[in-house]
Tab-separated table of C-alpha atoms in Angstrom:
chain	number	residue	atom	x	y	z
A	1	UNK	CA	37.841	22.164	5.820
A	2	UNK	CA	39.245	19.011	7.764
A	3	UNK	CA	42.608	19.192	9.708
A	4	UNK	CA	45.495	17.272	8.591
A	5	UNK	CA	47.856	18.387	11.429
A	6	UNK	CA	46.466	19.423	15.087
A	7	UNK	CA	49.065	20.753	17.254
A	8	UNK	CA	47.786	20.955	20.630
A	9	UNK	CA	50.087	22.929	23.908
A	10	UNK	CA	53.167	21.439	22.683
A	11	UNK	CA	56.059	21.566	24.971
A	12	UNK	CA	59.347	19.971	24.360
A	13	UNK	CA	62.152	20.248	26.882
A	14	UNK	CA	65.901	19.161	27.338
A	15	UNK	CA	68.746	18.945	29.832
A	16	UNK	CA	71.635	20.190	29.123
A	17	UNK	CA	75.175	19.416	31.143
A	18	UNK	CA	75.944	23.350	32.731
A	19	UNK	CA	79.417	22.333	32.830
A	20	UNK	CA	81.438	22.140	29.585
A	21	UNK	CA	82.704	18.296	29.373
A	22	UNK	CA	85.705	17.875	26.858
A	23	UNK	CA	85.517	13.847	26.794
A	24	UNK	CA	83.390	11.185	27.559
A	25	UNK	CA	86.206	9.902	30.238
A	26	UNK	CA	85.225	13.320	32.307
A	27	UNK	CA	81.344	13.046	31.473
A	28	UNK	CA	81.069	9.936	32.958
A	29	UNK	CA	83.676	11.177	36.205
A	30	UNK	CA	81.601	14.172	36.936
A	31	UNK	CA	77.935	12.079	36.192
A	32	UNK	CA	79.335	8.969	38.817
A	33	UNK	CA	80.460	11.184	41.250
A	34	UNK	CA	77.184	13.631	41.137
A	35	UNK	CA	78.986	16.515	40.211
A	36	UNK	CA	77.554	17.071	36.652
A	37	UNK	CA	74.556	19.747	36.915
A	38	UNK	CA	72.194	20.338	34.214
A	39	UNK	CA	69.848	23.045	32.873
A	40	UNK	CA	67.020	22.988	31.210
A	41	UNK	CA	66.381	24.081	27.782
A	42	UNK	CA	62.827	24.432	26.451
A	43	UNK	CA	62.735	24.130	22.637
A	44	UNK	CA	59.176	24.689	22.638
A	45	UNK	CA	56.804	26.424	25.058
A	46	UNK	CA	52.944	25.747	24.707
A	47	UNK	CA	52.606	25.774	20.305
A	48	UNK	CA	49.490	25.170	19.473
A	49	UNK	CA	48.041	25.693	15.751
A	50	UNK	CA	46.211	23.759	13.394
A	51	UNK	CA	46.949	22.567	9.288
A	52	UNK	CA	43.645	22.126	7.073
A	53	UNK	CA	44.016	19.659	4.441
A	54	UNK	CA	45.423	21.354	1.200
A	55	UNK	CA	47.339	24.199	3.053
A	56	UNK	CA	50.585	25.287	2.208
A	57	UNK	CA	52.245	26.203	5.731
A	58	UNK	CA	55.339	28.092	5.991
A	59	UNK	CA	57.567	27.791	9.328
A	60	UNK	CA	59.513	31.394	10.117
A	61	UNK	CA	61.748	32.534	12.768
A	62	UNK	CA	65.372	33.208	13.895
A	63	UNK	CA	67.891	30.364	13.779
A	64	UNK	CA	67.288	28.485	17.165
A	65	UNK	CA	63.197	29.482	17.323
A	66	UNK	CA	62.242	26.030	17.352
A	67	UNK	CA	61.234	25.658	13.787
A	68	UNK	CA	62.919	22.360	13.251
A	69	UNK	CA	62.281	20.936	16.625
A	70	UNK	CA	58.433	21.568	15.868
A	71	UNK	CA	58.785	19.760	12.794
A	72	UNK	CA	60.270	16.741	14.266
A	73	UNK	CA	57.916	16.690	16.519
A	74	UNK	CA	55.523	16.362	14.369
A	75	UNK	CA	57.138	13.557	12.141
A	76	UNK	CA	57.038	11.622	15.583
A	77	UNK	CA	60.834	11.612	15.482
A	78	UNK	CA	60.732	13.795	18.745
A	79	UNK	CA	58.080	13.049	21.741
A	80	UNK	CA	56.927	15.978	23.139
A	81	UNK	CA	57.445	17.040	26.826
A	82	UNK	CA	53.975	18.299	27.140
A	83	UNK	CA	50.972	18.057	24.846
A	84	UNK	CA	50.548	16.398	21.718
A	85	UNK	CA	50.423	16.298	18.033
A	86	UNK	CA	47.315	14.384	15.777
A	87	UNK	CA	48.137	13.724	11.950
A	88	UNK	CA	45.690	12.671	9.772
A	89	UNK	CA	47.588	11.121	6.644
A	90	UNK	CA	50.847	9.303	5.839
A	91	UNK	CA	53.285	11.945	6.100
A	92	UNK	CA	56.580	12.410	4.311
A	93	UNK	CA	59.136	13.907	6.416
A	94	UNK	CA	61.941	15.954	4.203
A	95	UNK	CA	63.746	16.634	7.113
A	96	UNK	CA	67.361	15.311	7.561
A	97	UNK	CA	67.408	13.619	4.253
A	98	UNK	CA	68.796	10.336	3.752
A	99	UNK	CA	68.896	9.481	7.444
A	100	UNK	CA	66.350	6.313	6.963
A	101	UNK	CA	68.770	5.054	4.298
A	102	UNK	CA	71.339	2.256	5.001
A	103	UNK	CA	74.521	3.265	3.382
A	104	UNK	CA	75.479	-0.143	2.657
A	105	UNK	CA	72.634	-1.010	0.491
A	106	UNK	CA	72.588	-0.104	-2.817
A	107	UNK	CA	70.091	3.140	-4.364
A	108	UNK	CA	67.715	-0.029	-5.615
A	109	UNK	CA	67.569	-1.642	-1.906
A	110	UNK	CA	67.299	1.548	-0.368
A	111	UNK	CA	64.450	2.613	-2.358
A	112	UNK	CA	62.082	-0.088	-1.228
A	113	UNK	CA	63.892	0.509	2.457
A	114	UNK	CA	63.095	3.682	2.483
A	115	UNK	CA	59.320	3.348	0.893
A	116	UNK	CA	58.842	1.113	3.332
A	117	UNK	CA	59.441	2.665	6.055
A	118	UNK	CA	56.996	5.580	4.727
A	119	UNK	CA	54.444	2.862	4.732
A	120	UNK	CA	53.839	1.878	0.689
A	121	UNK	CA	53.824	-1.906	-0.403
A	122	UNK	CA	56.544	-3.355	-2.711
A	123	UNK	CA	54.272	-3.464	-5.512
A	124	UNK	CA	53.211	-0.141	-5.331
A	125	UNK	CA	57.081	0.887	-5.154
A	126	UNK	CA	57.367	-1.102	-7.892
A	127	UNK	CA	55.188	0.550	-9.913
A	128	UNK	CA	56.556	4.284	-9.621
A	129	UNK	CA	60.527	2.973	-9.023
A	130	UNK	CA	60.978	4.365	-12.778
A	131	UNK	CA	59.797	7.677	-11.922
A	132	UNK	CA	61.699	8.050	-8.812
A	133	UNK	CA	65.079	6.617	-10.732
A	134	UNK	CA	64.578	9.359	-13.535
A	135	UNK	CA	63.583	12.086	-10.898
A	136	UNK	CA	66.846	11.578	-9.051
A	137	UNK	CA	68.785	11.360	-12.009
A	138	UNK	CA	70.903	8.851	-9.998
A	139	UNK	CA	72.157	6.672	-13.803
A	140	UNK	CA	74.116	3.911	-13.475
A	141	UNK	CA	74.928	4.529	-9.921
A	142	UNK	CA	71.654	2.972	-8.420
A	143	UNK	CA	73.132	-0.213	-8.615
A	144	UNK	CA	76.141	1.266	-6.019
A	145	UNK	CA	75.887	1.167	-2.519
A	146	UNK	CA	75.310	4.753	-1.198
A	147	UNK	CA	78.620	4.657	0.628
A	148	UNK	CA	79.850	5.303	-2.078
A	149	UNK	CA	77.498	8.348	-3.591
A	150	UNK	CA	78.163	12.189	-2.703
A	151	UNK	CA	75.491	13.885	-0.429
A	152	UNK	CA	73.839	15.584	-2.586
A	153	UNK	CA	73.317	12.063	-4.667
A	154	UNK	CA	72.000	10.958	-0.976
A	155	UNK	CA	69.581	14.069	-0.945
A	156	UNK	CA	68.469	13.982	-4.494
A	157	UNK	CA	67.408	10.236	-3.549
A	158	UNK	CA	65.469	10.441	-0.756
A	159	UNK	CA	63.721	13.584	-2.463
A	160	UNK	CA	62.585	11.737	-5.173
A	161	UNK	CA	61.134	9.080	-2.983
A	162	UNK	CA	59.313	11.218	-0.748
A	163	UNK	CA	57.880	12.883	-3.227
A	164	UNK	CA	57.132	10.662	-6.450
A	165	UNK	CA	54.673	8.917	-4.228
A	166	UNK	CA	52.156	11.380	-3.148
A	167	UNK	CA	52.267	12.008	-0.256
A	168	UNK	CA	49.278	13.105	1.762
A	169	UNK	CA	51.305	15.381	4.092
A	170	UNK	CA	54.735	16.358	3.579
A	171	UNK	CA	57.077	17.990	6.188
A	172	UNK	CA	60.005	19.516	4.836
A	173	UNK	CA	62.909	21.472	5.954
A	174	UNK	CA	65.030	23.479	3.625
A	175	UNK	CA	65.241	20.818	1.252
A	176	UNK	CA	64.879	22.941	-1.832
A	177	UNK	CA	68.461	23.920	-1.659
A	178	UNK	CA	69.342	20.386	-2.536
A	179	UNK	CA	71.669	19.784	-5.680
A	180	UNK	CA	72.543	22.090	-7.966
A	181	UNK	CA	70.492	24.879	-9.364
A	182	UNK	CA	68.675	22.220	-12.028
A	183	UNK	CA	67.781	20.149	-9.501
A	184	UNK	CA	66.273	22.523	-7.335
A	185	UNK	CA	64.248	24.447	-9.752
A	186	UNK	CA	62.983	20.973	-10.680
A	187	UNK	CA	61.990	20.434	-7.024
A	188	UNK	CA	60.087	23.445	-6.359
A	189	UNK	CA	58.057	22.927	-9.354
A	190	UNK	CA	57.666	19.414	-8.269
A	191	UNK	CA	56.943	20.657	-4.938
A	192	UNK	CA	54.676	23.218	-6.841
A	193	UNK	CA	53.173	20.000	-8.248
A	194	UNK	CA	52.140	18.396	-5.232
A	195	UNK	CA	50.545	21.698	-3.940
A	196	UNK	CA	48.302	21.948	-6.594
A	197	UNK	CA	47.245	18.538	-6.379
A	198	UNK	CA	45.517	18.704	-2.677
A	199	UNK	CA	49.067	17.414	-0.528
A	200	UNK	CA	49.083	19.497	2.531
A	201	UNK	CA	52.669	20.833	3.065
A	202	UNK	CA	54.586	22.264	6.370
A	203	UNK	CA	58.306	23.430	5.600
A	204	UNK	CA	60.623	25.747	7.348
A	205	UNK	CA	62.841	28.081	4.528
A	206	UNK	CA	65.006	30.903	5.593
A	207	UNK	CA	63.610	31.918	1.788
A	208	UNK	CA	60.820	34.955	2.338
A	209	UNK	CA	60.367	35.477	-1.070
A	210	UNK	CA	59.760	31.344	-1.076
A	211	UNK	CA	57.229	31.824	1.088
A	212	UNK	CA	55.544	34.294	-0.258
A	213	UNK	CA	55.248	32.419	-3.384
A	214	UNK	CA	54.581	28.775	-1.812
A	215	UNK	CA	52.453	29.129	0.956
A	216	UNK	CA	49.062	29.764	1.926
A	217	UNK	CA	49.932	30.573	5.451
A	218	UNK	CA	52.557	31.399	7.891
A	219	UNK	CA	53.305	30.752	11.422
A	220	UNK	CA	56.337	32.713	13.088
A	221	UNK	CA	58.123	31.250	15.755
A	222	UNK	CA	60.077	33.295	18.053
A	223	UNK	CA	61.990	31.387	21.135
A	224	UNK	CA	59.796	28.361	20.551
A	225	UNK	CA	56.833	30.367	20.843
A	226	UNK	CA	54.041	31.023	18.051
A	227	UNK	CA	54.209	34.980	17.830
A	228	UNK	CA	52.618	35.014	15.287
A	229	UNK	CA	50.156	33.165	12.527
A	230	UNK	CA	47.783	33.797	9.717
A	231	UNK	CA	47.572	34.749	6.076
A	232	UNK	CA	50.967	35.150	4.285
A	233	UNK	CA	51.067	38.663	3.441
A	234	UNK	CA	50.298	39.818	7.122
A	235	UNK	CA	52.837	37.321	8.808
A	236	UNK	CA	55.655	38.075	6.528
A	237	UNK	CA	55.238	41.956	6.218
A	238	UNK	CA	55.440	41.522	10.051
A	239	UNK	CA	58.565	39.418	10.118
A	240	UNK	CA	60.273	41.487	7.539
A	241	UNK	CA	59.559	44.734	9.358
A	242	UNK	CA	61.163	43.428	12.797
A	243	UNK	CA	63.616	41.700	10.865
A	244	UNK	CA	64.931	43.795	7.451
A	245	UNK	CA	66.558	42.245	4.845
A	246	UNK	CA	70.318	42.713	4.926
């Protein structure tokens, strides 16, 4: 099988102020006058693993194990400090959703914003804005600017434009817990959907019995380390026995 996603010895780092600074008055004292120290933080140490085209790949770990980081990465929202990440494919990144929207635009503008920005032409938005309008079950209100629509509007919107256009690789965090319990039944089986049509999919979910059912492989991240990859069963019967239910 091809590869979709090579992650090769990535590293990603930050500096973080030691001190605790209560205002940006005293941040910029202590950074003028040399007294602010930092530490570093690394997010990621040395991940390395590899997506075939078609696989289902389920991110695990402990809150803080670098799952999200990774998947930034990976979208090219994040530059690695060391190492690198190849993507074969238009990817789809689920991740913080709605944050390539402009809230001053209406649902209809930010539809062909947002498509855009994924890399399809107007015409082809054109041709699946229908489906995406009914998917999101937005009504009358995509004629509103999104100032003026809830979050979970927001999040049913960009879910439906991610993922009415076919992505070749979609990266998604969490984001079946969006909307209510309608909406997210209807997005796993739309997720479901894409699966089974050849779209290679990497998402973090807190959700073991999720992954169990989604995925065709696991990798477990512990500290921003891989401890641990391979078939589903394996991983998760792992996971579960260092870390029990309840």
């Amino acid at each position: 099988m091809e590869p979709m996603i090579r992650v090769n010895n990535v590293s990603v780092r930050f500096r973080m102020a030691n001190d605790r600074v209560t205002s940006i008055k005293e941040y910029m004292v202590q950074r003028l006058t040399g007294k602010l120290k930092y530490r570093e933080f690394e997010a990621l140490k040395q991940v390395s693993f590899s997506v075939e085209k078609g696989e289902v790949v389920g991110l695990i770990g402990h809150n803080g194990a670098g799952k999200s980081t990774l998947l930034k990465v990976i979208s090219r929202i994040l530059k690695p400090s060391e190492g690198n990440v190849q993507v074969f494919g238009n990817v789809a990144p689920l991740l913080e959703l709605g944050s390539g929207f402009d809230f001053d635009m209406t649902g209809r503008e930010n539809i062909f914003l947002n498509g855009a920005i994924l890399g399809y032409s107007e015409e082809f938005l054109k041709s699946r804005y229908q489906d995406i309008i009914e998917f999101s079950e937005i009504g009358d209100f995509i004629d509103v600017p999104l100032r003026n629509y809830s979050s979970g509007m927001v999040a049913r919107l960009a879910f439906s434009v991610a993922t009415v256009i076919e992505p070749e690789i979609l990266i998604v965090d969490e984001v079946l817990s969006v909307g209510d319990a309608a909406f997210q039944e209807k997005s796993r089986a739309r997720m479901m959907e894409l699966m089974g049509g050849g779209t290679t999919v990497l998402f973090v979910s807190h959700s073991m019995e999720q992954i169990r059912q989604m995925c065709t492989k696991v990798v477990w991240m512990d500290h921003g380390q891989v401890k641990m990859d391979g078939d589903v069963q394996t991983v998760c019967d792992a996971y579960e026995g260092i870390c029990p239910k309840g």
